[in-house]
Coordinates of C-alpha atoms and ligand atoms in Angstrom, one line a residue:
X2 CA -81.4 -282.5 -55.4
X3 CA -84.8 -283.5 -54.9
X4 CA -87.2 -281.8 -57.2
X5 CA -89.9 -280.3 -55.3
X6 CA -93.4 -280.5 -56.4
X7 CA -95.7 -277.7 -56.2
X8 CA -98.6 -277.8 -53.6
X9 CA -101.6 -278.0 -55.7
X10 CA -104.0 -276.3 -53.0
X11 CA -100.7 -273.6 -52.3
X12 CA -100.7 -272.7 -55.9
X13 CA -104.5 -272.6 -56.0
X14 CA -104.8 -270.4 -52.9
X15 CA -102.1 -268.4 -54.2
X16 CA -103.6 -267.8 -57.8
X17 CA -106.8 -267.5 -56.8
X18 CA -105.6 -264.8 -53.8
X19 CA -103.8 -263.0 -56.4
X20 CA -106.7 -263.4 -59.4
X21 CA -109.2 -262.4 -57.1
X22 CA -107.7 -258.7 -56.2
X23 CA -106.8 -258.7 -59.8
X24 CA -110.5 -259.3 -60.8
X25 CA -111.9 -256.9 -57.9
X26 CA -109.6 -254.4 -59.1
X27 CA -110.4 -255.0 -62.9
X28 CA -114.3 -254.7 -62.0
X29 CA -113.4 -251.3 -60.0
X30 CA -111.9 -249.9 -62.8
X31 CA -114.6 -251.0 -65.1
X32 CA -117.3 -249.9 -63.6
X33 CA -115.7 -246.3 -63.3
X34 CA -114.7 -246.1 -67.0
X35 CA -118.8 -247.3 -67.3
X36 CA -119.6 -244.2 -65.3
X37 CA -117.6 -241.9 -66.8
X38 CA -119.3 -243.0 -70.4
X39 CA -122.2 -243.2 -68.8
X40 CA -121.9 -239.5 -67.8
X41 CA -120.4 -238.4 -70.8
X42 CA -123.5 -240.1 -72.7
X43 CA -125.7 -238.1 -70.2
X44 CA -124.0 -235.0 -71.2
X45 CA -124.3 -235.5 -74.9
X46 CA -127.5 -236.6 -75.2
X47 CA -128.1 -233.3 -73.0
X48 CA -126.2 -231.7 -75.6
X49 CA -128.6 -232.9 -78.4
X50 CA -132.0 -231.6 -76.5
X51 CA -130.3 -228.3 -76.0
X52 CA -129.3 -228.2 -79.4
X53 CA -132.5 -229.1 -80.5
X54 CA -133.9 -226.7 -78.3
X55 CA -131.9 -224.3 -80.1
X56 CA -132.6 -225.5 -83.5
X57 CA -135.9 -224.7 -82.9
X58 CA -135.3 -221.4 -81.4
X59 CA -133.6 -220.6 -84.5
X60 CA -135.9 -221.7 -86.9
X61 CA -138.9 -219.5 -84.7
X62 CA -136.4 -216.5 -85.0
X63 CA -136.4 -216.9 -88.5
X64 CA -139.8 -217.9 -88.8
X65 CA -140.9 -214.7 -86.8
X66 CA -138.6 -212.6 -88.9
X67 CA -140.0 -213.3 -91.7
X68 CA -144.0 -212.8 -91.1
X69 CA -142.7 -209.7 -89.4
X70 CA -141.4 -207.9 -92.7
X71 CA -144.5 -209.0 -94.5
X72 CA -146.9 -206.0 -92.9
X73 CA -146.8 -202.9 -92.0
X74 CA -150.0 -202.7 -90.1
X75 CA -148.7 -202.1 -86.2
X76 CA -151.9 -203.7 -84.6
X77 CA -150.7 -206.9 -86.7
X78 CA -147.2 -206.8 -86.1
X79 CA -147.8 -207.0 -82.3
X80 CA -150.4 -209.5 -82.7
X81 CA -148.8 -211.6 -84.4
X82 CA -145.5 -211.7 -83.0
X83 CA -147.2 -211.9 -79.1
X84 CA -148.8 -215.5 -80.3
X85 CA -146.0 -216.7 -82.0
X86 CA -143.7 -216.1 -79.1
X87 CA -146.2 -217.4 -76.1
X88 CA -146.8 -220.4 -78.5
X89 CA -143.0 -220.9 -79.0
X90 CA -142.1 -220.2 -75.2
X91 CA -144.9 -222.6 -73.9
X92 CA -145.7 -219.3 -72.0
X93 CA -149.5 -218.9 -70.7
X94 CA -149.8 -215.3 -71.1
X95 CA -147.6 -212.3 -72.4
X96 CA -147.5 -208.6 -73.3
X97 CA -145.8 -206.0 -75.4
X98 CA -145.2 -202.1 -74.1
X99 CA -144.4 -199.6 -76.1
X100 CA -142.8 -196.7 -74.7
X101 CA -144.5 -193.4 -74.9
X102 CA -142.0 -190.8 -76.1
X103 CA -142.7 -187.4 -74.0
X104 CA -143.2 -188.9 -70.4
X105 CA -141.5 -192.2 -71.2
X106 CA -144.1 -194.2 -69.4
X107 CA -144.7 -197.6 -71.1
X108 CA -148.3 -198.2 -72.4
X109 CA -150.1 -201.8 -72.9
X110 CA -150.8 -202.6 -76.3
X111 CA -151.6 -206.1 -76.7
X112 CA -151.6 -209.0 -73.9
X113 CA -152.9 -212.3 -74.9
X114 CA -155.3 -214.6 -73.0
X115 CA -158.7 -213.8 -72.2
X116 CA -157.5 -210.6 -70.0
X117 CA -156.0 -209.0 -72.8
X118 CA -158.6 -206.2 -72.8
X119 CA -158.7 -205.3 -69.5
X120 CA -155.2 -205.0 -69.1
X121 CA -155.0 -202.9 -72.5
X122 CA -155.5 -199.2 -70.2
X123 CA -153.2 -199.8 -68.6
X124 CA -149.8 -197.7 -68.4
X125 CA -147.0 -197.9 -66.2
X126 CA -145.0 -194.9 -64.8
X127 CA -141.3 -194.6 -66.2
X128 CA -139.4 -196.9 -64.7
X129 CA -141.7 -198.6 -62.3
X130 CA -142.1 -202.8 -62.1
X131 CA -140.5 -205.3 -64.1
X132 CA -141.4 -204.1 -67.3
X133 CA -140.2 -200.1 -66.2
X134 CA -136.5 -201.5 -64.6
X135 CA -136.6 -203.0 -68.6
X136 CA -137.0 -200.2 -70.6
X137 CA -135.0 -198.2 -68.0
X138 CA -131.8 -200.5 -68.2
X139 CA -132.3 -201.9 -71.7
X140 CA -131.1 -205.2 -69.7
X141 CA -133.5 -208.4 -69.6
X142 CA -135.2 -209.5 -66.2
X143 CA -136.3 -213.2 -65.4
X144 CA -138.2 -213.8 -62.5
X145 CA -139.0 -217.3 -60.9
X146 CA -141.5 -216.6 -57.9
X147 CA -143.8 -213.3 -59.3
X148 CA -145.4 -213.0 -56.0
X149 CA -142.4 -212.4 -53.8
X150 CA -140.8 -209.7 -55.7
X151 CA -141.3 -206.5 -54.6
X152 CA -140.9 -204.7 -58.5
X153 CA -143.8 -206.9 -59.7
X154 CA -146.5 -204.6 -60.3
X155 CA -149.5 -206.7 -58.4
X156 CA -151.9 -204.5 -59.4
X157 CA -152.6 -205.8 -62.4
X158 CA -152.8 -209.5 -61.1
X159 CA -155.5 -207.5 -58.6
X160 CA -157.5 -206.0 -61.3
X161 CA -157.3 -208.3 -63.8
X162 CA -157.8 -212.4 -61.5
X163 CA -154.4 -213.1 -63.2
X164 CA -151.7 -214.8 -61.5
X165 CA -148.2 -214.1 -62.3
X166 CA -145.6 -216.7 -61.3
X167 CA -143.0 -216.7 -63.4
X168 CA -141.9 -213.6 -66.0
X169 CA -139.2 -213.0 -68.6
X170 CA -139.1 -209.7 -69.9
X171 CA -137.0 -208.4 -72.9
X172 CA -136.4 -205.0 -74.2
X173 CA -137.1 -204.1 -77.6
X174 CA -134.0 -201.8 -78.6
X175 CA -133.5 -199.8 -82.1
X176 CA -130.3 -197.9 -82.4
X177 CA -129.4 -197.9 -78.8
X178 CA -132.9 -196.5 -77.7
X179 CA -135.5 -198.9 -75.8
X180 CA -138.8 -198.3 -77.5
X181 CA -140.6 -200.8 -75.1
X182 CA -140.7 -204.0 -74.0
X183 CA -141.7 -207.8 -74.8
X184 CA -143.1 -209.9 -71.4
X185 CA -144.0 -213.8 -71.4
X186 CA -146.1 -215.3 -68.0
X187 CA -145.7 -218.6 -66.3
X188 CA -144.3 -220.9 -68.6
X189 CA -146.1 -224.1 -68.7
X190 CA -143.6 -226.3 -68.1
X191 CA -141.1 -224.8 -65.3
X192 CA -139.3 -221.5 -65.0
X193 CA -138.2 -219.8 -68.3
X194 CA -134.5 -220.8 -68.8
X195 CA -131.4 -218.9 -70.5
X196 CA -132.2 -220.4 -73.7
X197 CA -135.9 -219.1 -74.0
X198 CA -133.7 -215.6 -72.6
X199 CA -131.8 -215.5 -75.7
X200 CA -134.5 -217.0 -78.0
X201 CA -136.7 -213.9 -76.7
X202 CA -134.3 -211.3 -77.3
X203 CA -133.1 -211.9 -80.3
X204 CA -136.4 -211.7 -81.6
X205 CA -137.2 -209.0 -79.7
X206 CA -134.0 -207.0 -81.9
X207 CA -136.0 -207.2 -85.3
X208 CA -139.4 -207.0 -84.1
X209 CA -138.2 -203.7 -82.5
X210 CA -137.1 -202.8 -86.1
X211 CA -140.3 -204.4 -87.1
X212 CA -142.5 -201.9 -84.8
X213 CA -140.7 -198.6 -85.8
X214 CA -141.2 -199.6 -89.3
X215 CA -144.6 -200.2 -88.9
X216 CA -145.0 -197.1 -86.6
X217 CA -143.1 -194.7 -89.0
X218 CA -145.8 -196.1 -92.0
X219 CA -148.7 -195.3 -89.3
X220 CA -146.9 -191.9 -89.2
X221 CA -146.8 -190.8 -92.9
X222 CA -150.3 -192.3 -93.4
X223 CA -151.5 -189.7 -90.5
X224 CA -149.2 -187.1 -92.1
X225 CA -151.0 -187.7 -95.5
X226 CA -154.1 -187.2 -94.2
X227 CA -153.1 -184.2 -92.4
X228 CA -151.9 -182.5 -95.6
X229 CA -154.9 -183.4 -97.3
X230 CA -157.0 -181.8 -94.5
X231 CA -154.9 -178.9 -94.7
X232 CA -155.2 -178.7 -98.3
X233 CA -158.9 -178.8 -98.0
X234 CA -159.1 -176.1 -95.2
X235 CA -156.8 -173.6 -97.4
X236 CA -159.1 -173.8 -100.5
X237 CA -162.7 -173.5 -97.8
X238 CA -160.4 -170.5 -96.7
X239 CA -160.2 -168.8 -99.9
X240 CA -163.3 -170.1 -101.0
X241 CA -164.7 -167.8 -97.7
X242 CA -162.3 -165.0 -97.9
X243 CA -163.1 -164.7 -101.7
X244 CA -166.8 -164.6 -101.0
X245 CA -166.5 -161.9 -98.2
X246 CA -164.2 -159.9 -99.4
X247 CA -163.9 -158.9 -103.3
X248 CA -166.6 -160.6 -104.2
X249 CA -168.8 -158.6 -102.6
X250 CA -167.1 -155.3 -104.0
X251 CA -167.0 -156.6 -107.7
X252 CA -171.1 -157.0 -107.1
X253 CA -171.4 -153.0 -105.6
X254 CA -169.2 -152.0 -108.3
X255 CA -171.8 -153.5 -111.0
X256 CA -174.3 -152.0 -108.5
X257 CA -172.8 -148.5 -108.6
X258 CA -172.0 -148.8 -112.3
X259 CA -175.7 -149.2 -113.2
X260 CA -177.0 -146.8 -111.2
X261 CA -174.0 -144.1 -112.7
X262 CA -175.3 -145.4 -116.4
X263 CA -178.8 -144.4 -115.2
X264 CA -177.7 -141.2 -113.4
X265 CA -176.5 -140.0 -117.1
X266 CA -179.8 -140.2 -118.5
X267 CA -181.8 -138.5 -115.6
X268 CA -179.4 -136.6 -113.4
X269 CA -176.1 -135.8 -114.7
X270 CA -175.0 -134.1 -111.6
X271 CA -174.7 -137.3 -109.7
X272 CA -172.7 -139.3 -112.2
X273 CA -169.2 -137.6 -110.5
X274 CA -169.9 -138.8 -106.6
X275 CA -170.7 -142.2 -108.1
X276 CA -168.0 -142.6 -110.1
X277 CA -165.5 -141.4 -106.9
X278 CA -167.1 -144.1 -105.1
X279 CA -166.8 -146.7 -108.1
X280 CA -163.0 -146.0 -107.9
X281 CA -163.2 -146.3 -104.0
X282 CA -164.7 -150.1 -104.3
X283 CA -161.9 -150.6 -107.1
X284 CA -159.2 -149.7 -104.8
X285 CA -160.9 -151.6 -101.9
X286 CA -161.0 -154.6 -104.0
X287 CA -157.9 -154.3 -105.7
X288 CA -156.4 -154.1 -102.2
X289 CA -158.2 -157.1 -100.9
X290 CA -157.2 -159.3 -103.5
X291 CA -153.2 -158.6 -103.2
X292 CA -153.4 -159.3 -99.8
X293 CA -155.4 -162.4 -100.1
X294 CA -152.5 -162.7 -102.9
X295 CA -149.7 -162.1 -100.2
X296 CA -151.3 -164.0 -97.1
X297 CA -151.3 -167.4 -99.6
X298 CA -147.8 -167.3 -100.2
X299 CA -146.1 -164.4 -98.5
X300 CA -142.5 -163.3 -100.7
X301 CA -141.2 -161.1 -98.5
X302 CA -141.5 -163.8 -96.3
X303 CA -138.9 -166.1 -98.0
X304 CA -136.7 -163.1 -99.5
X305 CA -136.4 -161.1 -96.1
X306 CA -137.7 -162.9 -93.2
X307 CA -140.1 -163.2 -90.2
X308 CA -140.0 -159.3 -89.4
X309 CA -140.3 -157.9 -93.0
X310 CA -143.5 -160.1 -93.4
X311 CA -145.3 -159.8 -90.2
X312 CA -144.8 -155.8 -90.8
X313 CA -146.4 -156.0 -94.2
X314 CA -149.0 -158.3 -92.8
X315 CA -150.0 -156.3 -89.9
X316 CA -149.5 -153.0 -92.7
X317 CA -151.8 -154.6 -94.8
X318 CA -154.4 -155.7 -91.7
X319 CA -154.6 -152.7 -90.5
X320 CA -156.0 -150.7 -93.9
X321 CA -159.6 -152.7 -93.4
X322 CA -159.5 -152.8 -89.2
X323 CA -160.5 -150.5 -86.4
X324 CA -158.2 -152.4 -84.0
X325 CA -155.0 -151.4 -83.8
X326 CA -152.4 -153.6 -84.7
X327 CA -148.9 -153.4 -83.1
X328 CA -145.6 -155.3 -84.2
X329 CA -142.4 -155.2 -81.6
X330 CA -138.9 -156.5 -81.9
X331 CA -136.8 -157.4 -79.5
X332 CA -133.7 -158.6 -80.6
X333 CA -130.0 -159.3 -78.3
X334 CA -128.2 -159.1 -82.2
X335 CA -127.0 -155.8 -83.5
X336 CA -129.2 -154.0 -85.5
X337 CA -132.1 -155.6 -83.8
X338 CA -132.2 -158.7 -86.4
X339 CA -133.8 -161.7 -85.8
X340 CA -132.2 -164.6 -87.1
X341 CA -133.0 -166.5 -90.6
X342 CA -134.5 -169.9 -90.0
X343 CA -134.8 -172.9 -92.0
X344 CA -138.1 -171.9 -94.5
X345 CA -140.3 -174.6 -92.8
X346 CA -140.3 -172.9 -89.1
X347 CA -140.6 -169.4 -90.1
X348 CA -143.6 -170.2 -92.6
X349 CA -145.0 -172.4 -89.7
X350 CA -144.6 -169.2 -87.1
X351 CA -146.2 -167.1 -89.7
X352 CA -149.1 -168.9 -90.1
X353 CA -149.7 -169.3 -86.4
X354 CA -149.4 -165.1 -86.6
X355 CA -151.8 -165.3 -89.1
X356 CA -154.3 -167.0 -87.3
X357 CA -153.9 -166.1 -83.9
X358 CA -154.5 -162.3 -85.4
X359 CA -157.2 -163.4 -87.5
X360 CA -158.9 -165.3 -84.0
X361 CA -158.7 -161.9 -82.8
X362 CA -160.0 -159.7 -85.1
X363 CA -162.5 -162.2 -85.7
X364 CA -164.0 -163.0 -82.3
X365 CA -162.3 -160.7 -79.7
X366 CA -163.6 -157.4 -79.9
X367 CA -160.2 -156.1 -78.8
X368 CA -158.9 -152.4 -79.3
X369 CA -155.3 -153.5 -79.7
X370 CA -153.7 -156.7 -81.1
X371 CA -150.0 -156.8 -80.1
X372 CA -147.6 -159.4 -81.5
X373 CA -143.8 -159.4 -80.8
X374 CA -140.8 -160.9 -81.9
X375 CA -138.5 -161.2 -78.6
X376 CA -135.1 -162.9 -79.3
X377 CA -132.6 -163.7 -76.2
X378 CA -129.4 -165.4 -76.8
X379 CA -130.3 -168.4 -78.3
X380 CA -134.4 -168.7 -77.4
X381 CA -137.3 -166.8 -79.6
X382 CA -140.7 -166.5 -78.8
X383 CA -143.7 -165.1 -80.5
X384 CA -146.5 -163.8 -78.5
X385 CA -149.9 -163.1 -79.9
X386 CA -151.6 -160.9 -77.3
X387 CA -155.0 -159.3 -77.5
X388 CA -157.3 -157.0 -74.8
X389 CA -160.4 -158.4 -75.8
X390 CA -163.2 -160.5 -74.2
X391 CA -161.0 -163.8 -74.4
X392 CA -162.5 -167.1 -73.9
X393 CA -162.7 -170.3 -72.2
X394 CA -160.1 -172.2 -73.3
X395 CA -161.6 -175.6 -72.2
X396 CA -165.2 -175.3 -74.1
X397 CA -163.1 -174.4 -77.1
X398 CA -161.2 -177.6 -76.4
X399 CA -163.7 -179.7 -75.8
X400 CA -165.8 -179.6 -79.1
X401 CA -163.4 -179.4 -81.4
X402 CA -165.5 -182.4 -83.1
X403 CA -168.5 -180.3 -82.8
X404 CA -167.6 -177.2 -84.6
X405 CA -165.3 -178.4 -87.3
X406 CA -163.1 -175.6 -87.0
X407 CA -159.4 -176.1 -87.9
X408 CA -158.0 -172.8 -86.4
X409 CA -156.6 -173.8 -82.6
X410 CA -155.4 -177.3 -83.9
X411 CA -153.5 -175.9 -86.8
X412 CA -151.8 -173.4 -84.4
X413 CA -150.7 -176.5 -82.3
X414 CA -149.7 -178.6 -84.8
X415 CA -147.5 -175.4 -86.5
X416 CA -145.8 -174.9 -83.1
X417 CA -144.7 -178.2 -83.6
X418 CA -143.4 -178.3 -87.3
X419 CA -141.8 -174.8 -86.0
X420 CA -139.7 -176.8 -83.8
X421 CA -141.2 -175.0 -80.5
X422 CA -144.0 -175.1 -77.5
X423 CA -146.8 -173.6 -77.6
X424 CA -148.3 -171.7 -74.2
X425 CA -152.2 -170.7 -74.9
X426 CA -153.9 -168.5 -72.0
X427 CA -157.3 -167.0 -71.6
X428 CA -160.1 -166.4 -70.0
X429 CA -163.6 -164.8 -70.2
X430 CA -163.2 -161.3 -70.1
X431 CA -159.3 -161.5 -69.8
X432 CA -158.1 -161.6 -73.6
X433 CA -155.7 -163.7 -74.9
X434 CA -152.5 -164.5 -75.3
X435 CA -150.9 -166.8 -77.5
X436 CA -146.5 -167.7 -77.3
X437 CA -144.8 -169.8 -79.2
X438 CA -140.9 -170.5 -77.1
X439 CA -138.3 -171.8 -79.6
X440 CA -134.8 -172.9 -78.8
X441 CA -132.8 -171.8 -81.5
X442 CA -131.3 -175.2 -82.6
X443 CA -128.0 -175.1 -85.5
X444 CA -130.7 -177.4 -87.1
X445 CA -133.3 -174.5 -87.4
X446 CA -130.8 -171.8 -88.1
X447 CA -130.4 -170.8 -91.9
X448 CA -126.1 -171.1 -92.0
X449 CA -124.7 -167.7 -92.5
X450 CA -123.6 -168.2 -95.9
X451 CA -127.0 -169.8 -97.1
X452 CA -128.5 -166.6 -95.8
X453 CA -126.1 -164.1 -97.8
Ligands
LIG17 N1 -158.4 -164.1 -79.5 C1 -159.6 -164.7 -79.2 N2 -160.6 -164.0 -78.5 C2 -161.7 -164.6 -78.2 N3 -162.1 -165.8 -78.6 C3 -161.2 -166.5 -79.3 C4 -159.9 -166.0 -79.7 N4 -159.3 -166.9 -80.4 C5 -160.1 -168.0 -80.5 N5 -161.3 -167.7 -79.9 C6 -162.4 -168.7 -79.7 O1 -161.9 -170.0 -80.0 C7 -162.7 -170.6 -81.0 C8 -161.8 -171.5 -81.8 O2 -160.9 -170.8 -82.6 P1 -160.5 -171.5 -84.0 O3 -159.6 -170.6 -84.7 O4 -160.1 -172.9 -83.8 O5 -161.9 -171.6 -84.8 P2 -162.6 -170.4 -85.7 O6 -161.8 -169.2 -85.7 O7 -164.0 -170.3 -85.1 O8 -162.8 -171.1 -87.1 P3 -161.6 -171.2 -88.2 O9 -160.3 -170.8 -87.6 O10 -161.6 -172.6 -88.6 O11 -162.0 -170.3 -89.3 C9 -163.3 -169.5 -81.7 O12 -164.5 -169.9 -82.3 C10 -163.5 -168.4 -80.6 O13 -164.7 -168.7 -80.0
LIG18 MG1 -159.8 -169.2 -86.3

């Protein structure tokens, strides 16, 4: 058999047909793997920057934290944490509100940049704009075009030349409450992203801790005060009433006495009548001074309750007045009782009794002063009522400053440490009336038990 020899340009072709699709395949294969690494390189270096990102995020949080716990000052809390944040967030501008607790409006208190004071008056109605949906929800809002979403509040870019683009807005929550809000403008380098969203509100969770500390300090500072002021205005008080009062009768008594020791010498005769009305300055005075005794800390007061000691107060009242002075109680409870509550409320309602009846004695001109004690179901309220000439209730408001009386304020402030609301009417001409409403609370009820 005749060996046959291979074609040298068959094989070639034939190698190089089948090398060739091997190659092209080879290089198609390599160049995906290639973009697959490529991509996953993409994606880790990606990776990296984010966690970088979030490095720094974390070491801000913790950075933040830290200043935050080192003062107490509110005004530098807020400060400090606005600039730390815009700084940190690239942002050009931002804001905290603080939600005011009776009409739950939110209230400026610091905005960076050079508008920060004249966007500091401002307040916005509860739940109204970005900021309001915020503290409404508790839930964070970004926004990436300002000017075509109908919650931005555009006022404030009106009033103030500012223009918002971009926002992020956090809430600042202690124990499940919102107690306002944290806002950052326009970041400088694109819209805020999720990280900065998460960066923001976790600092937002300790600075809100960070602000109700600071807030309760500003609160037992102004508490301090108060107590001092009311300290002062007790012993001015009894400084007064001490001056007026038995003062005045110890100096007729020595008065009286001298003329008696002369009446002895030259007249006899008269020595009886002045020694009757020695004995009536005695009593006067005696009597003057155990109620003075008994208005600064009334007993009966903490051994038998609201209507033993307003009777004994008005009893005691009426011995030196021409108006009449009338106590009522009304009570749904059987034998007419009014509850027990906790010493701090009924020593606060007493007081405002004590003024209120004092006001009117003092400047009313009344013929009758009538306070009652009205209790229905679970709801007390205290009126204070007077037909004298009254007054107008604005003036007296007003110049508070002025006059440097104490009297009006205090009977506000003890409506509130009585745990009730306060309704104040009068007019020229009209008397007055003062009520104090209380809900009768568990919390300001003396337990049954305690009471026996
Ligand atoms: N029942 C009342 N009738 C008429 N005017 C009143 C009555 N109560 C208060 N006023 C007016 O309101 C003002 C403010 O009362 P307030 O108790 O605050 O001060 P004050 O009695 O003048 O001083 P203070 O209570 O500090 O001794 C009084 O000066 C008086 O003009
Ligand atoms: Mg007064």
């Amino acid at each position: 058999m005749a060996s046959q020899k291979p074609d040298l340009q068959t094989t070639k072709k034939i190698f190089s047909q089948w090398n060739r699709e091997k190659l092209v395949n080879y290089a198609a294969s390599l160049s995906k793997a290639m973009g697959a690494e490529r991509a996953k390189h993409k994606a880790l270096t990606s990776q990296i920057e984010s966690a970088k990102d979030w490095l720094q995020g974390l070491t801000l949080v913790e950075e933040i934290g830290q200043h935050l716990s080192s003062t107490l000052n509110l005004d530098e809390v807020l400060a400090l944490l606005l600039k730390r944040v815009t700084e940190a967030l690239n942002a050009e501008d931002g804001s905290i509100l603080l939600t005011e607790e009776i009409s739950g409006d939110l209230i400026f208190q610091i905005s960076l940049g050079a508008i920060s004071e004249e966007i500091k008056p401002f307040r916005i109605p509860k739940g109204e704009g970005i900021a309001g949906e915020v503290a409404l929800t508790g839930v964070p809002i970004r926004v990436d075009n300002a000017q075509k979403d109908k919650r931005h509040f555009k006022q404030i870019d009106i009033d103030t030349g500012f223009l918002t683009q971009t926002i992020l807005c956090v809430p600042l929550l202690t124990r499940q409450r919102v107690i306002g809000v944290i806002e950052v403008f326009n970041k400088r380098s694109g819209p805020f992203t999720d990280e900065d969203q998460v960066i923001l509100s976790s600092i937002a969770n300790f600075a809100a801790i960070a602000i109700e500390n600071a807030r309760l300090h500003q609160r037992v500072l102004a508490e301090r005060d108060r107590v001092v002021l009311a300290q002062e205005e007790t012993s001015r008080k009894l400084q007064r009433d001490l001056h007026d009062g038995p003062t005045q009768l110890v100096a007729a008594i020595q008065m009286n006495l001298d003329f008696a020791k002369q009446a002895l010498k030259k007249d006899p005769s008269l020595v009886e009548k002045e020694l009757d009305e020695i004995i009536g300055l005695a009593q006067k005075a005696t009597h003057q001074m155990r109620t003075l005794l008994f208005e600064l800390r009334p007993l009966v007061l903490e051994t038998q309750g609201l209507a033993a000691a307003l009777t004994t107060f008005l009893k005691r009242r009426q011995k030196d007045e021409r108006t009449a002075l009338h106590l009522t109680v009304n009570s749904d409870r059987p034998d007419n009782a009014i509850p027990r509550l906790i010493s701090k409320s009924e020593m606060a309602i007493f007081a405002i009794v004590q003024e209120a009846v004092n006001n009117a004695l003092k400047h009313a001109m009344a013929y009758n002063i009538y306070v009652s004690l009205d209790l229905k179901k679970d709801r007390l309220s205290v009126t204070i009522l007077d037909d004298g000439q009254g007054f107008d209730l604005n003036a007296v408001s007003n110049n508070y400053e002025d006059r440097g009386s104490y009297g009006m304020i205090n009977i506000k402030e003890r409506a509130a440490v009585a745990g009730g609301n306060l309704a104040i009417k009068s007019a020229p001409g009209a008397g007055a009336e003062i009520q104090v409403n209380i809900l009768l609370t568990p919390g300001l009820l003396v337990a049954e038990r305690d009471e026996a």
